[in-house]
Coordinates of C-alpha atoms (C1' of nucleotides) in Angstrom, one line a residue:
Chain A
X1 CA 25.7 -5.4 3.1
X2 CA 25.7 -6.2 -0.6
X3 CA 28.8 -6.5 -2.7
X4 CA 28.8 -5.8 -6.5
X5 CA 30.2 -3.5 -9.0
X6 CA 28.1 -0.4 -8.2
X7 CA 28.2 1.8 -11.3
X8 CA 25.5 4.1 -9.9
X9 CA 27.6 4.9 -6.8
X10 CA 30.7 5.4 -9.0
X11 CA 28.9 7.9 -11.2
X12 CA 27.4 9.7 -8.1
X13 CA 30.8 10.1 -6.6
X14 CA 32.3 11.6 -9.7
X15 CA 29.3 14.0 -10.1
X16 CA 29.7 14.9 -6.4
X17 CA 33.3 16.0 -7.0
X18 CA 32.3 17.9 -10.1
X19 CA 29.4 19.9 -8.7
X20 CA 29.4 21.1 -5.1
X21 CA 25.5 21.4 -5.3
X22 CA 25.1 17.8 -6.4
X23 CA 22.8 15.8 -4.1
X24 CA 22.6 12.0 -4.2
X25 CA 18.9 12.3 -5.0
X26 CA 19.8 13.9 -8.3
X27 CA 21.1 10.7 -9.8
X28 CA 18.7 7.8 -9.9
X29 CA 17.5 4.7 -11.8
X30 CA 15.4 6.0 -14.6
X31 CA 11.8 5.0 -14.6
X32 CA 10.7 6.6 -17.9
X33 CA 12.7 4.6 -20.4
X34 CA 15.0 7.4 -21.4
X35 CA 18.1 6.0 -19.8
X36 CA 19.7 3.6 -17.3
X37 CA 20.7 6.3 -14.8
X38 CA 19.4 9.8 -15.1
X39 CA 21.0 12.9 -13.6
X40 CA 18.5 15.7 -12.9
X41 CA 20.4 18.9 -13.2
X42 CA 17.8 21.3 -11.8
X43 CA 19.7 21.7 -8.6
X44 CA 23.1 22.1 -10.2
X45 CA 21.6 24.6 -12.7
X46 CA 20.4 26.8 -9.9
X47 CA 23.4 29.0 -10.3
X48 CA 23.7 30.8 -13.5
X49 CA 24.9 27.8 -15.4
X50 CA 23.2 26.7 -18.6
X51 CA 22.6 23.0 -19.3
X52 CA 25.1 22.9 -22.2
X53 CA 28.0 23.9 -19.9
X54 CA 27.0 21.3 -17.3
X55 CA 26.8 18.7 -20.0
X56 CA 30.1 19.6 -21.5
X57 CA 31.7 19.3 -18.0
X58 CA 30.2 15.9 -17.5
X59 CA 31.3 14.7 -20.9
X60 CA 34.8 15.8 -20.3
X61 CA 35.0 14.2 -16.9
X62 CA 33.5 10.9 -17.9
X63 CA 35.8 10.6 -21.0
X64 CA 37.3 7.2 -21.2
X65 CA 35.0 5.6 -18.6
X66 CA 34.7 2.3 -20.3
X67 CA 31.5 1.1 -18.6
X68 CA 29.6 4.0 -20.1
X69 CA 28.2 3.5 -23.6
X70 CA 26.9 7.1 -24.0
X71 CA 25.9 10.2 -22.2
X72 CA 23.2 12.5 -23.6
X73 CA 21.6 15.8 -22.7
X74 CA 17.8 15.7 -23.0
X75 CA 16.2 18.8 -21.6
X76 CA 17.1 19.2 -17.9
X77 CA 18.4 15.6 -17.7
X78 CA 21.7 14.1 -18.4
X79 CA 21.2 10.5 -19.3
X80 CA 23.7 7.7 -18.7
X81 CA 23.6 4.5 -20.6
X82 CA 25.9 1.7 -19.6
X83 CA 27.4 -0.7 -22.1
X84 CA 26.2 -4.3 -22.2
X85 CA 29.6 -5.8 -21.7
X86 CA 30.1 -4.1 -18.4
X87 CA 26.7 -5.0 -17.2
X88 CA 27.4 -8.6 -18.1
X89 CA 30.8 -8.4 -16.5
X90 CA 29.5 -7.2 -13.2
X91 CA 27.0 -10.1 -12.9
X92 CA 29.4 -12.7 -14.2
X93 CA 32.1 -11.6 -11.9
X94 CA 30.1 -12.2 -8.7
X95 CA 28.5 -15.4 -10.0
X96 CA 31.8 -17.0 -11.0
X97 CA 33.6 -16.1 -7.8
X98 CA 30.9 -16.2 -5.2
X99 CA 28.0 -18.1 -6.8
X100 CA 25.6 -15.3 -6.1
X101 CA 24.8 -11.9 -7.4
X102 CA 25.1 -9.7 -5.5
X103 CA 27.6 -11.2 -3.0
X104 CA 27.1 -10.3 0.6
X105 CA 29.2 -9.2 3.5
X106 CA 28.0 -11.0 6.6
X107 CA 26.8 -8.4 9.1
X108 CA 27.4 -9.1 12.8
X109 CA 24.0 -7.6 13.7
X110 CA 21.4 -10.0 14.9
X111 CA 17.8 -9.3 14.1
X112 CA 14.7 -10.9 15.6
X113 CA 11.7 -10.9 13.3
X114 CA 8.6 -11.6 15.3
X115 CA 5.6 -12.6 13.2
X116 CA 2.3 -14.6 13.3
X117 CA 2.1 -14.8 17.1
X118 CA -1.6 -15.4 16.7
X119 CA -3.5 -16.7 19.7
X120 CA -3.5 -20.4 19.9
X121 CA -7.2 -20.6 20.0
X122 CA -8.0 -21.8 16.5
X123 CA -6.6 -22.5 13.0
X124 CA -4.9 -19.7 11.2
X125 CA -7.2 -17.9 8.8
X126 CA -6.5 -15.6 5.9
X127 CA -7.4 -12.5 7.8
X128 CA -4.1 -12.9 9.7
X129 CA -2.1 -14.7 7.0
X130 CA -0.6 -11.4 5.8
X131 CA 1.3 -11.3 9.0
X132 CA 3.1 -14.6 8.5
X133 CA 3.8 -14.0 4.8
X134 CA 5.1 -10.5 5.4
X135 CA 7.2 -11.6 8.4
X136 CA 8.7 -14.6 6.6
X137 CA 9.5 -12.7 3.4
X138 CA 11.1 -9.8 5.4
X139 CA 13.2 -12.3 7.4
X140 CA 14.4 -13.9 4.2
X141 CA 15.2 -10.6 2.7
X142 CA 17.2 -9.4 5.7
X143 CA 19.0 -12.7 5.8
X144 CA 19.9 -12.3 2.1
X145 CA 21.1 -8.8 2.8
X146 CA 23.6 -10.2 5.3
X147 CA 22.0 -10.0 8.7
X148 CA 21.7 -12.8 11.1
X149 CA 18.0 -13.3 11.5
X150 CA 15.9 -15.3 13.8
X151 CA 12.1 -15.6 13.4
X152 CA 10.1 -15.6 16.6
X153 CA 6.6 -16.6 17.6
X154 CA 5.3 -15.1 20.8
X155 CA 2.8 -17.7 22.1
X156 CA 0.1 -16.1 24.1
X157 CA -0.8 -18.7 26.7
X158 CA -1.5 -16.3 29.5
X159 CA -4.4 -14.1 28.6
X160 CA -8.1 -14.1 28.7
X161 CA -8.6 -15.8 25.4
X162 CA -6.6 -18.9 26.4
X163 CA -8.2 -19.0 29.8
X164 CA -11.6 -19.1 28.2
X165 CA -10.4 -21.7 25.7
X166 CA -9.3 -23.8 28.7
X167 CA -12.6 -23.3 30.5
X168 CA -14.5 -24.4 27.4
X169 CA -12.3 -27.3 26.7
X170 CA -12.6 -28.7 30.2
X171 CA -16.4 -28.5 30.0
X172 CA -17.0 -29.7 26.5
X173 CA -14.0 -31.8 25.4
X174 CA -13.3 -35.4 26.3
X175 CA -9.7 -35.7 27.6
X176 CA -8.9 -38.2 24.8
X177 CA -10.3 -36.1 22.0
X178 CA -8.4 -32.8 22.2
X179 CA -8.3 -32.1 18.5
X180 CA -8.1 -28.6 17.0
X181 CA -11.7 -29.0 15.7
X182 CA -13.1 -30.0 19.1
X183 CA -11.1 -27.2 20.9
X184 CA -12.3 -24.7 18.4
X185 CA -15.9 -25.8 18.9
X186 CA -15.5 -25.5 22.6
X187 CA -13.9 -22.1 22.3
X188 CA -16.8 -20.8 20.2
X189 CA -19.4 -22.4 22.5
X190 CA -17.9 -20.9 25.7
X191 CA -18.0 -17.5 24.2
X192 CA -21.6 -17.8 23.2
X193 CA -22.5 -19.0 26.7
X194 CA -20.5 -16.4 28.4
X195 CA -22.8 -13.8 26.9
X196 CA -25.7 -15.2 28.9
X197 CA -24.0 -16.7 32.0
X198 CA -22.0 -14.4 34.2
X199 CA -20.7 -17.2 36.4
X200 CA -18.5 -18.4 33.6
X201 CA -16.6 -15.2 33.8
X202 CA -15.6 -16.0 37.3
X203 CA -14.3 -19.4 36.2
X204 CA -12.2 -17.8 33.5
X205 CA -10.7 -15.4 36.0
X206 CA -9.9 -18.3 38.3
X207 CA -8.1 -20.1 35.5
X208 CA -6.0 -17.0 34.8
X209 CA -5.0 -16.7 38.5
X210 CA -4.2 -20.4 38.8
X211 CA -2.1 -20.3 35.6
X212 CA -0.1 -17.3 36.8
X213 CA 0.4 -18.9 40.1
X214 CA 1.8 -21.9 38.3
X215 CA -0.8 -24.4 39.6
X216 CA 0.3 -27.7 38.1
X217 CA -2.9 -29.0 36.7
X218 CA -3.8 -25.8 35.0
X219 CA -0.4 -25.3 33.6
X220 CA -0.2 -28.8 32.3
X221 CA -3.7 -28.6 30.7
X222 CA -3.2 -25.2 29.1
X223 CA 0.2 -26.2 27.7
X224 CA -1.4 -29.3 26.3
X225 CA -4.3 -27.6 24.5
X226 CA -2.2 -24.7 23.2
X227 CA 0.3 -27.2 21.8
X228 CA -2.4 -29.0 19.9
X229 CA -3.5 -25.9 18.2
X230 CA 0.0 -24.5 17.8
X231 CA 0.9 -27.7 16.0
X232 CA -1.9 -27.3 13.6
X233 CA -1.0 -23.7 13.0
X234 CA 2.5 -24.7 12.3
X235 CA 1.6 -27.4 9.9
X236 CA -0.6 -25.0 8.0
X237 CA 2.3 -22.5 7.8
X238 CA 4.7 -25.2 6.8
X239 CA 2.5 -26.0 3.8
X240 CA 3.1 -22.5 2.4
X241 CA 6.8 -22.7 3.2
X242 CA 6.9 -20.9 6.5
X243 CA 8.8 -22.3 9.5
X244 CA 9.5 -20.3 12.6
X245 CA 12.8 -20.6 14.5
X246 CA 11.9 -19.8 18.0
X247 CA 8.7 -20.0 20.1
X248 CA 8.6 -18.0 23.3
X249 CA 5.7 -18.6 25.7
X250 CA 4.3 -15.6 27.4
X251 CA 4.0 -17.3 30.7
X252 CA 7.7 -18.0 30.8
X253 CA 8.2 -14.3 31.7
X254 CA 5.9 -14.7 34.7
X255 CA 7.6 -17.9 35.8
X256 CA 11.1 -16.4 35.6
X257 CA 10.1 -13.3 37.6
X258 CA 10.9 -11.1 34.6
X259 CA 7.5 -9.4 34.8
X260 CA 8.2 -8.5 38.4
X261 CA 11.6 -7.1 37.4
X262 CA 10.0 -4.9 34.9
X263 CA 7.6 -3.6 37.6
X264 CA 10.6 -2.9 39.8
X265 CA 12.6 -1.1 37.1
X266 CA 9.5 1.1 36.3
X267 CA 8.8 1.6 40.0
X268 CA 9.2 5.4 39.9
X269 CA 6.6 5.7 37.2
X270 CA 4.0 3.3 38.5
X271 CA 0.7 4.3 40.1
X272 CA -2.0 2.2 41.6
X273 CA -5.8 2.1 41.3
X274 CA -7.6 -0.5 43.4
X275 CA -4.5 -2.6 43.5
X276 CA -4.0 -2.5 39.7
X277 CA -0.7 -1.0 38.6
X278 CA -0.4 1.4 35.7
X279 CA 1.9 3.9 34.1
X280 CA 0.8 7.0 32.3
X281 CA 1.6 8.5 28.9
X282 CA 0.1 11.9 28.8
X283 CA -3.6 11.5 29.7
X284 CA -3.4 7.8 28.9
X285 CA -3.3 5.2 31.6
X286 CA -1.5 2.0 30.6
X287 CA -2.4 -0.8 33.0
X288 CA 0.3 -3.4 33.7
X289 CA -1.5 -5.6 36.3
X290 CA -5.1 -6.3 37.2
X291 CA -6.3 -5.6 40.7
X292 CA -6.3 -9.3 41.4
X293 CA -2.5 -9.2 40.8
X294 CA -2.3 -11.0 37.5
X295 CA -0.2 -9.5 34.7
X296 CA -1.6 -7.8 31.6
X297 CA -0.3 -8.4 28.1
X298 CA 1.4 -5.0 28.0
X299 CA 3.6 -6.0 30.9
X300 CA 4.5 -9.4 29.5
X301 CA 5.3 -7.8 26.1
X302 CA 7.7 -5.4 27.8
X303 CA 9.4 -8.3 29.4
X304 CA 9.5 -10.2 26.1
X305 CA 11.1 -7.2 24.3
X306 CA 13.7 -6.7 27.0
X307 CA 14.6 -10.4 26.5
X308 CA 14.9 -9.7 22.7
X309 CA 17.1 -6.7 23.3
X310 CA 19.5 -8.9 25.2
X311 CA 19.8 -11.3 22.4
X312 CA 19.4 -9.2 19.3
X313 CA 20.7 -5.9 18.0
X314 CA 17.2 -5.0 16.9
X315 CA 13.7 -6.4 17.0
X316 CA 11.1 -6.2 14.2
X317 CA 7.5 -6.9 15.1
X318 CA 4.9 -7.6 12.5
X319 CA 1.6 -6.3 13.9
X320 CA -1.9 -5.8 12.7
X321 CA -2.9 -2.2 12.4
X322 CA -5.2 -2.5 15.5
X323 CA -2.0 -3.0 17.5
X324 CA -0.5 0.2 16.3
X325 CA -1.3 2.0 19.5
X326 CA 0.2 -0.9 21.5
X327 CA 3.4 -0.5 19.5
X328 CA 3.5 3.2 20.1
X329 CA 3.0 2.8 23.8
X330 CA 5.8 0.1 23.9
X331 CA 8.1 2.6 22.1
X332 CA 7.2 5.2 24.6
X333 CA 8.1 2.9 27.5
X334 CA 11.5 2.0 26.0
X335 CA 12.4 5.4 24.7
X336 CA 11.1 7.7 27.5
X337 CA 11.0 5.5 30.6
X338 CA 13.8 3.0 30.1
X339 CA 16.3 4.9 28.0
X340 CA 16.5 2.2 25.3
X341 CA 16.7 3.7 21.9
X342 CA 16.3 2.5 18.3
X343 CA 16.1 -1.1 19.0
X344 CA 12.7 -1.8 17.7
X345 CA 10.9 -1.4 14.4
X346 CA 7.3 -2.2 13.6
X347 CA 5.7 -3.5 10.4
X348 CA 1.9 -2.8 10.5
X349 CA -0.5 -4.4 8.1
X350 CA -4.2 -4.1 7.5
X351 CA -6.2 -7.3 8.0
X352 CA -7.6 -9.1 5.1
X353 CA -11.4 -9.1 5.2
X354 CA -14.2 -10.8 3.2
X355 CA -16.7 -8.9 1.1
X356 CA -19.2 -9.7 3.9
X357 CA -16.9 -8.0 6.5
X358 CA -14.0 -8.9 8.8
X359 CA -13.3 -12.4 9.9
X360 CA -13.5 -13.6 13.4
X361 CA -12.4 -17.0 14.8
X362 CA -15.0 -16.8 17.6
X363 CA -17.8 -16.1 15.2
X364 CA -16.6 -18.6 12.7
X365 CA -17.0 -16.5 9.5
X366 CA -13.5 -17.3 8.4
X367 CA -11.7 -18.8 5.4
X368 CA -8.8 -20.8 6.9
X369 CA -5.4 -21.0 5.3
X370 CA -5.9 -24.7 4.9
X371 CA -9.2 -24.1 3.0
X372 CA -7.6 -21.5 0.8
X373 CA -4.6 -23.7 0.0
X374 CA -6.8 -26.7 -0.7
X375 CA -9.1 -24.9 -3.1
X376 CA -6.2 -23.1 -4.8
X377 CA -4.4 -26.4 -5.4
X378 CA -7.6 -27.9 -6.9
X379 CA -8.0 -25.0 -9.2
X380 CA -4.3 -25.2 -10.3
X381 CA -4.8 -28.9 -11.0
X382 CA -7.6 -28.1 -13.4
X383 CA -5.4 -25.6 -15.2
X384 CA -2.4 -28.0 -15.4
X385 CA -4.5 -30.9 -16.7
X386 CA -5.9 -28.7 -19.4
X387 CA -2.6 -27.2 -20.5
X388 CA -0.4 -30.3 -20.0
X389 CA -2.4 -33.4 -20.7
X390 CA 0.9 -35.2 -21.3
X391 CA 2.1 -35.0 -17.7
X392 CA 1.9 -37.9 -15.3
X393 CA 0.0 -37.7 -12.0
X394 CA 3.0 -36.9 -9.8
X395 CA 4.1 -34.0 -11.9
X396 CA 0.5 -32.6 -12.0
X397 CA 0.4 -32.7 -8.2
X398 CA 3.8 -31.2 -7.8
X399 CA 3.2 -28.3 -10.2
X400 CA -0.3 -27.6 -8.8
X401 CA 1.1 -27.4 -5.3
X402 CA 3.9 -25.1 -6.2
X403 CA 1.6 -22.9 -8.2
X404 CA -0.9 -22.7 -5.4
X405 CA 1.6 -21.9 -2.6
X406 CA 3.4 -19.3 -4.8
X407 CA 0.2 -17.7 -6.0
X408 CA -1.1 -17.3 -2.5
X409 CA 2.1 -15.9 -1.1
X410 CA 2.7 -13.6 -4.0
X411 CA -0.8 -12.1 -4.2
X412 CA -0.4 -11.1 -0.6
X413 CA 3.2 -10.0 -0.4
X414 CA 3.1 -7.9 -3.5
X415 CA 0.7 -5.3 -2.0
X416 CA 1.6 -2.5 0.3
X417 CA 0.9 -3.9 3.8
X418 CA -1.0 -0.8 5.0
X419 CA -3.6 -1.1 2.2
X420 CA -6.9 -2.6 3.1
X421 CA -7.4 -5.9 1.3
X422 CA -10.6 -7.7 0.5
X423 CA -10.3 -11.4 -0.3
X424 CA -12.1 -12.5 -3.4
X425 CA -12.0 -16.1 -4.6
X426 CA -12.1 -15.0 -8.3
X427 CA -8.9 -13.0 -7.8
X428 CA -7.2 -15.6 -5.6
X429 CA -7.7 -18.3 -8.2
X430 CA -6.6 -16.3 -11.2
X431 CA -3.1 -17.4 -12.4
X432 CA -2.7 -14.8 -15.2
X433 CA -1.2 -11.4 -15.3
X434 CA 0.8 -10.0 -12.4
X435 CA 1.0 -13.2 -10.5
X436 CA 3.4 -15.8 -9.3
X437 CA 2.5 -18.3 -12.1
X438 CA 3.5 -15.6 -14.6
X439 CA 6.9 -15.4 -13.0
X440 CA 7.2 -19.2 -12.8
X441 CA 6.1 -19.7 -16.3
X442 CA 8.8 -17.4 -17.7
X443 CA 11.4 -19.2 -15.7
X444 CA 10.2 -22.6 -16.9
X445 CA 10.4 -21.4 -20.5
X446 CA 14.0 -20.2 -19.9
X447 CA 14.9 -23.6 -18.4
X448 CA 13.4 -25.3 -21.4
X449 CA 15.6 -23.4 -23.8
X450 CA 18.7 -24.3 -21.8
X451 CA 17.7 -28.0 -21.8
X452 CA 17.7 -27.8 -25.6
X453 CA 20.8 -25.7 -26.3
X454 CA 23.1 -27.0 -23.6
X455 CA 24.9 -24.4 -21.5
X456 CA 27.9 -23.4 -23.4
X457 CA 28.4 -19.7 -22.9
X458 CA 32.2 -19.5 -23.1
X459 CA 33.8 -16.3 -24.3
X460 CA 30.5 -14.5 -25.1
X461 CA 30.8 -11.4 -27.2
X462 CA 28.7 -8.4 -26.3
X463 CA 28.7 -6.7 -29.7
X464 CA 25.6 -6.1 -31.8
X465 CA 23.5 -6.7 -28.7
X466 CA 19.8 -6.6 -29.4
X467 CA 17.8 -4.0 -27.5
X468 CA 15.8 -6.6 -25.7
X469 CA 19.0 -8.3 -24.6
X470 CA 20.4 -5.1 -23.2
X471 CA 17.2 -4.2 -21.4
X472 CA 17.1 -7.6 -19.7
X473 CA 20.8 -7.3 -18.8
X474 CA 20.2 -3.9 -17.2
X475 CA 17.2 -5.2 -15.3
X476 CA 19.3 -8.1 -14.0
X477 CA 22.1 -5.8 -13.0
X478 CA 19.6 -3.7 -11.0
X479 CA 18.7 -6.5 -8.6
X480 CA 21.0 -5.3 -5.8
X481 CA 19.4 -1.9 -5.7
X482 CA 15.9 -3.3 -5.2
X483 CA 17.1 -5.9 -2.7
X484 CA 18.8 -3.1 -0.7
X485 CA 15.8 -0.9 -0.7
X486 CA 13.5 -3.8 0.3
X487 CA 15.8 -4.6 3.2
X488 CA 16.2 -1.0 4.4
X489 CA 12.5 -0.2 4.2
X490 CA 11.2 -3.5 5.3
X491 CA 9.1 -3.7 2.2
X492 CA 9.1 -7.1 0.6
X493 CA 6.7 -5.8 -2.0
X494 CA 9.7 -4.0 -3.6
X495 CA 11.1 -7.4 -4.4
X496 CA 7.8 -8.5 -5.8
X497 CA 7.6 -5.5 -8.1
X498 CA 11.1 -6.0 -9.2
X499 CA 10.3 -9.6 -10.1
X500 CA 7.3 -8.6 -12.2
X501 CA 9.4 -6.0 -14.1
X502 CA 12.2 -8.5 -14.6
X503 CA 9.7 -11.1 -15.9
X504 CA 8.2 -8.5 -18.4
X505 CA 11.7 -7.8 -19.6
X506 CA 12.4 -11.5 -20.0
X507 CA 9.2 -12.1 -21.9
X508 CA 10.2 -9.4 -24.3
X509 CA 13.6 -11.0 -24.7
X510 CA 12.0 -14.4 -25.2
X511 CA 9.9 -13.0 -28.1
X512 CA 12.6 -10.9 -29.7
X513 CA 15.7 -13.0 -29.3
X514 CA 15.6 -16.6 -30.4
X515 CA 18.4 -18.7 -29.0
X516 CA 18.2 -22.1 -30.7
X517 CA 18.3 -20.7 -34.2
X518 CA 20.8 -17.9 -33.5
X519 CA 24.3 -17.9 -34.9
X520 CA 27.1 -19.3 -32.7
X521 CA 28.3 -16.0 -31.3
X522 CA 24.9 -14.6 -30.5
X523 CA 23.8 -18.0 -29.1
X524 CA 26.6 -18.1 -26.6
X525 CA 25.8 -14.6 -25.4
X526 CA 22.1 -15.3 -25.1
X527 CA 22.8 -18.5 -23.2
X528 CA 24.8 -16.5 -20.7
X529 CA 22.0 -14.0 -20.3
X530 CA 19.6 -16.8 -19.7
X531 CA 21.9 -18.2 -17.0
X532 CA 22.1 -14.8 -15.3
X533 CA 18.3 -14.5 -15.5
X534 CA 17.7 -18.0 -14.0
X535 CA 20.1 -17.3 -11.2
X536 CA 18.5 -14.0 -10.2
X537 CA 15.0 -15.4 -10.5
X538 CA 16.0 -18.3 -8.3
X539 CA 17.5 -15.9 -5.8
X540 CA 14.7 -13.4 -5.7
X541 CA 11.7 -15.8 -5.8
X542 CA 13.2 -17.6 -2.8
X543 CA 12.9 -14.4 -0.8
X544 CA 9.2 -14.4 -1.4
X545 CA 8.6 -18.2 -1.0
X546 CA 7.7 -18.6 -4.7
X547 CA 8.6 -22.2 -5.7
X548 CA 10.0 -22.2 -9.2
X549 CA 9.9 -25.2 -11.5
X550 CA 12.0 -26.4 -14.4
X551 CA 8.8 -27.3 -16.2
X552 CA 5.2 -26.4 -15.9
Chain B
rG1 C1' -14.2 14.2 20.8
rG2 C1' -8.7 12.9 19.9
rG3 C1' -5.0 9.9 17.0
rC4 C1' -3.2 6.7 12.9
rC5 C1' -3.8 4.4 8.0
rC6 C1' -6.1 4.1 3.0
rG7 C1' -8.4 6.9 -1.5
rU8 C1' -4.7 6.7 -8.7
rG9 C1' -9.1 4.4 -15.8
rG10 C1' -15.3 -0.1 -14.7
rC11 C1' -12.2 -3.4 -11.0
rC12 C1' -7.1 -4.5 -8.5
rU13 C1' -2.5 -2.1 -7.9
rA14 C1' 2.9 0.7 -8.8
rG15 C1' 4.7 5.4 -8.2
rU16 C1' 4.1 9.3 -2.5
rC17 C1' 9.1 8.7 2.1
rU18 C1' 13.5 11.6 -1.3
rG19 C1' 8.6 16.9 -6.0
rG20 C1' 11.1 16.7 -12.1
rA21 C1' 10.5 13.7 -18.8
rU22 C1' 4.0 11.8 -22.4
rA23 C1' 1.0 8.9 -14.5
rA24 C1' 3.4 2.6 -15.1
rG25 C1' 1.3 -2.6 -14.8
rG26 C1' -2.6 -6.3 -14.2
rC27 C1' -8.0 -7.9 -14.6
rA28 C1' -12.2 -7.1 -17.8
rC29 C1' -13.4 -5.5 -23.0
rC30 C1' -11.8 -5.1 -28.6
rG31 C1' -8.1 -6.6 -32.2
rU32 C1' -2.9 -9.4 -33.3
rC33 C1' 0.6 -13.6 -33.1
rC34 C1' 1.2 -20.8 -32.0
rU35 C1' 5.6 -24.5 -39.5
rU36 C1' 11.4 -19.9 -33.9
rC37 C1' 12.8 -22.0 -28.2
rU38 C1' 5.8 -24.1 -23.4
rA39 C1' -0.2 -19.0 -25.8
rA40 C1' -0.3 -19.5 -17.5
rG41 C1' 2.7 -16.0 -23.0
rU42 C1' 3.3 -11.6 -26.9
rC43 C1' 2.0 -7.1 -29.4
rG44 C1' -1.6 -3.2 -30.3
rG45 C1' -6.4 -0.5 -28.9
rU46 C1' -10.5 1.7 -25.7
rG47 C1' -10.4 3.7 -20.9
rA48 C1' -7.4 8.5 -15.4
rU49 C1' -10.1 16.2 -13.8
rC50 C1' -4.3 10.9 -9.4
rG51 C1' -11.2 11.7 -3.5
rU52 C1' -12.5 17.4 -3.3
rG53 C1' -10.9 22.5 -2.5
rG54 C1' -7.0 25.8 -1.4
rG55 C1' -1.6 26.8 -0.7
rU56 C1' 4.0 26.4 -1.5
rC57 C1' 7.2 25.9 -5.9
rC58 C1' 10.2 27.3 -12.2
rG59 C1' 7.6 22.4 -11.5
rA60 C1' 2.7 18.6 -7.3
rA61 C1' -0.1 11.9 -7.7
rU62 C1' 4.1 13.2 -4.4
rC63 C1' 5.1 18.6 0.3
rC64 C1' 1.5 21.9 3.6
rC65 C1' -3.7 23.2 5.2
rA66 C1' -9.0 22.2 5.2
rC67 C1' -12.8 19.1 3.9
rC68 C1' -15.3 14.3 2.0
rG69 C1' -15.5 8.8 1.8
rG70 C1' -13.6 3.9 3.9
rG71 C1' -10.7 1.2 7.7
rC72 C1' -8.4 0.9 12.6
rC73 C1' -7.3 2.6 17.6
rC74 C1' -8.3 5.4 22.3
rG75 C1' -10.1 -1.5 28.0
rC76 C1' -7.9 -3.9 35.0
rC77 C1' -8.8 -7.6 26.1
rA78 C1' -4.8 -9.2 23.2

RNA sequence: GGGCCCGUGGCCUAGUCUGGAUAAGGCACCGUCCUUCUAAGUCGGUGAUCGUGGGUCCGAAUCCCACCGGGCCCGCCA
């Protein structure tokens, strides 16, 4: 929960008392530039009242509210404008006492955010990278909002894909050369050969059975090759600022007997077909085990979620849109068959594809995260060297890396996750406009001003405040509203949109309000606004993994 | 066949949940501003029947229905 001086709530409460018909929806942040908060009086007007009467009543009731600068009636809207001093006060108050705006109340609820969970059969590519970026940003936002959050990776070491990787690796990889590249080659090769050779299918089946039975050699080998690939996935993710707290191996639920317990607890719903166990949802059969007795992913995922429900208040799963059906069937099992309610939320996203079509690890038509990052850093370096020929090599590297990581993350997180996305190099390597470098650049310029003026902002006076100063102040003040919405809706793109708006507001301020050459009173005030701005940019960029710089 | 998602200027998006002020940004294009704090920036301009057709409503990009286009799912794969 967020703690700050919530003027919007205050006004809404007063209006609620004043008008029985008032609905919370009637008062909102204004998006059209007419006001700070706007009160739509259509609903209240529904009786026989006329706007002037309503307005008069509001004026009378809000008389003497010192945080309000003015209230105006414009058509069917009553517009509230807050005074700059109060906006500054509310931000300053939290920053001085708590060091952050808004402050938070630590919530006892524990949340698991499961993301990435990509099969350990090859390096992570950008078709899937949306998953990690969404999950990581959402986890950070929920943590900032006051929840206790753990990120989780569900390692699929038990299915077909890993069994075929294992079969391929044993055939084509030397024991002492189990590198990600070699394993990936083996994985692609075995898939090609399986299309022509049926006997390989039997070998894969056998591996699955041995692994489930806990046969020592197979377990050891699979763990080993999965770990090799998992390490490389993790290192790729670390390069863009993502680390995951917990790794849970699918097979562990087989070993502990949890999958059997799930079967037991669902016993009354289970049917059989040739030895394979399944449940039904309407006309749909959902298989839990194969006829050879091995478990299916759906069963292992139920066990995994039951484990999460024991340790967390709720579980968030970031899943590709092709897993939507899986998610809905899971919800059905928990809600309808197990009487477990409202413990799980899904975030679905559409895979990133290339102009030539969708990416596939098996087919090899992918752009890996490593490749993307490498190329983006190179491009950033070119730009930095052109713009800042004065910088030393270390600074160039540092800036280029920060720019690249931030640009990649931002370009993905800022879009609505359900929107189809086609990756284009030209767009990925553009550092202008609505991008992370735009946000970073504005911050660097603000930092530069403070380096030159010093940071004396004592006893600022908020009189004769320039329009651009006030607009920026109001933007800054609104941060908690966007943070809250992003957390409640699990939409990190709301923070991204806020940051772009904030940056535009700041750029306007930068142009219109010189600091260095201002008179002493104005200067102190603007320095304080700059400090607020920097603080909130630091806070919000961190939620998206954007790496800000003092200089660029 | 059934289900879900997406469709907003030439291109990429915000706004859709919760209907309300001239549909908001970016890219590209044309023009402005570096003897005020970093031009990865600023300001202005050209450019939108909000996929199509109905409906509800005082009011629809937003809600409802139908259709069209794109994606995804309906497996003893994950």
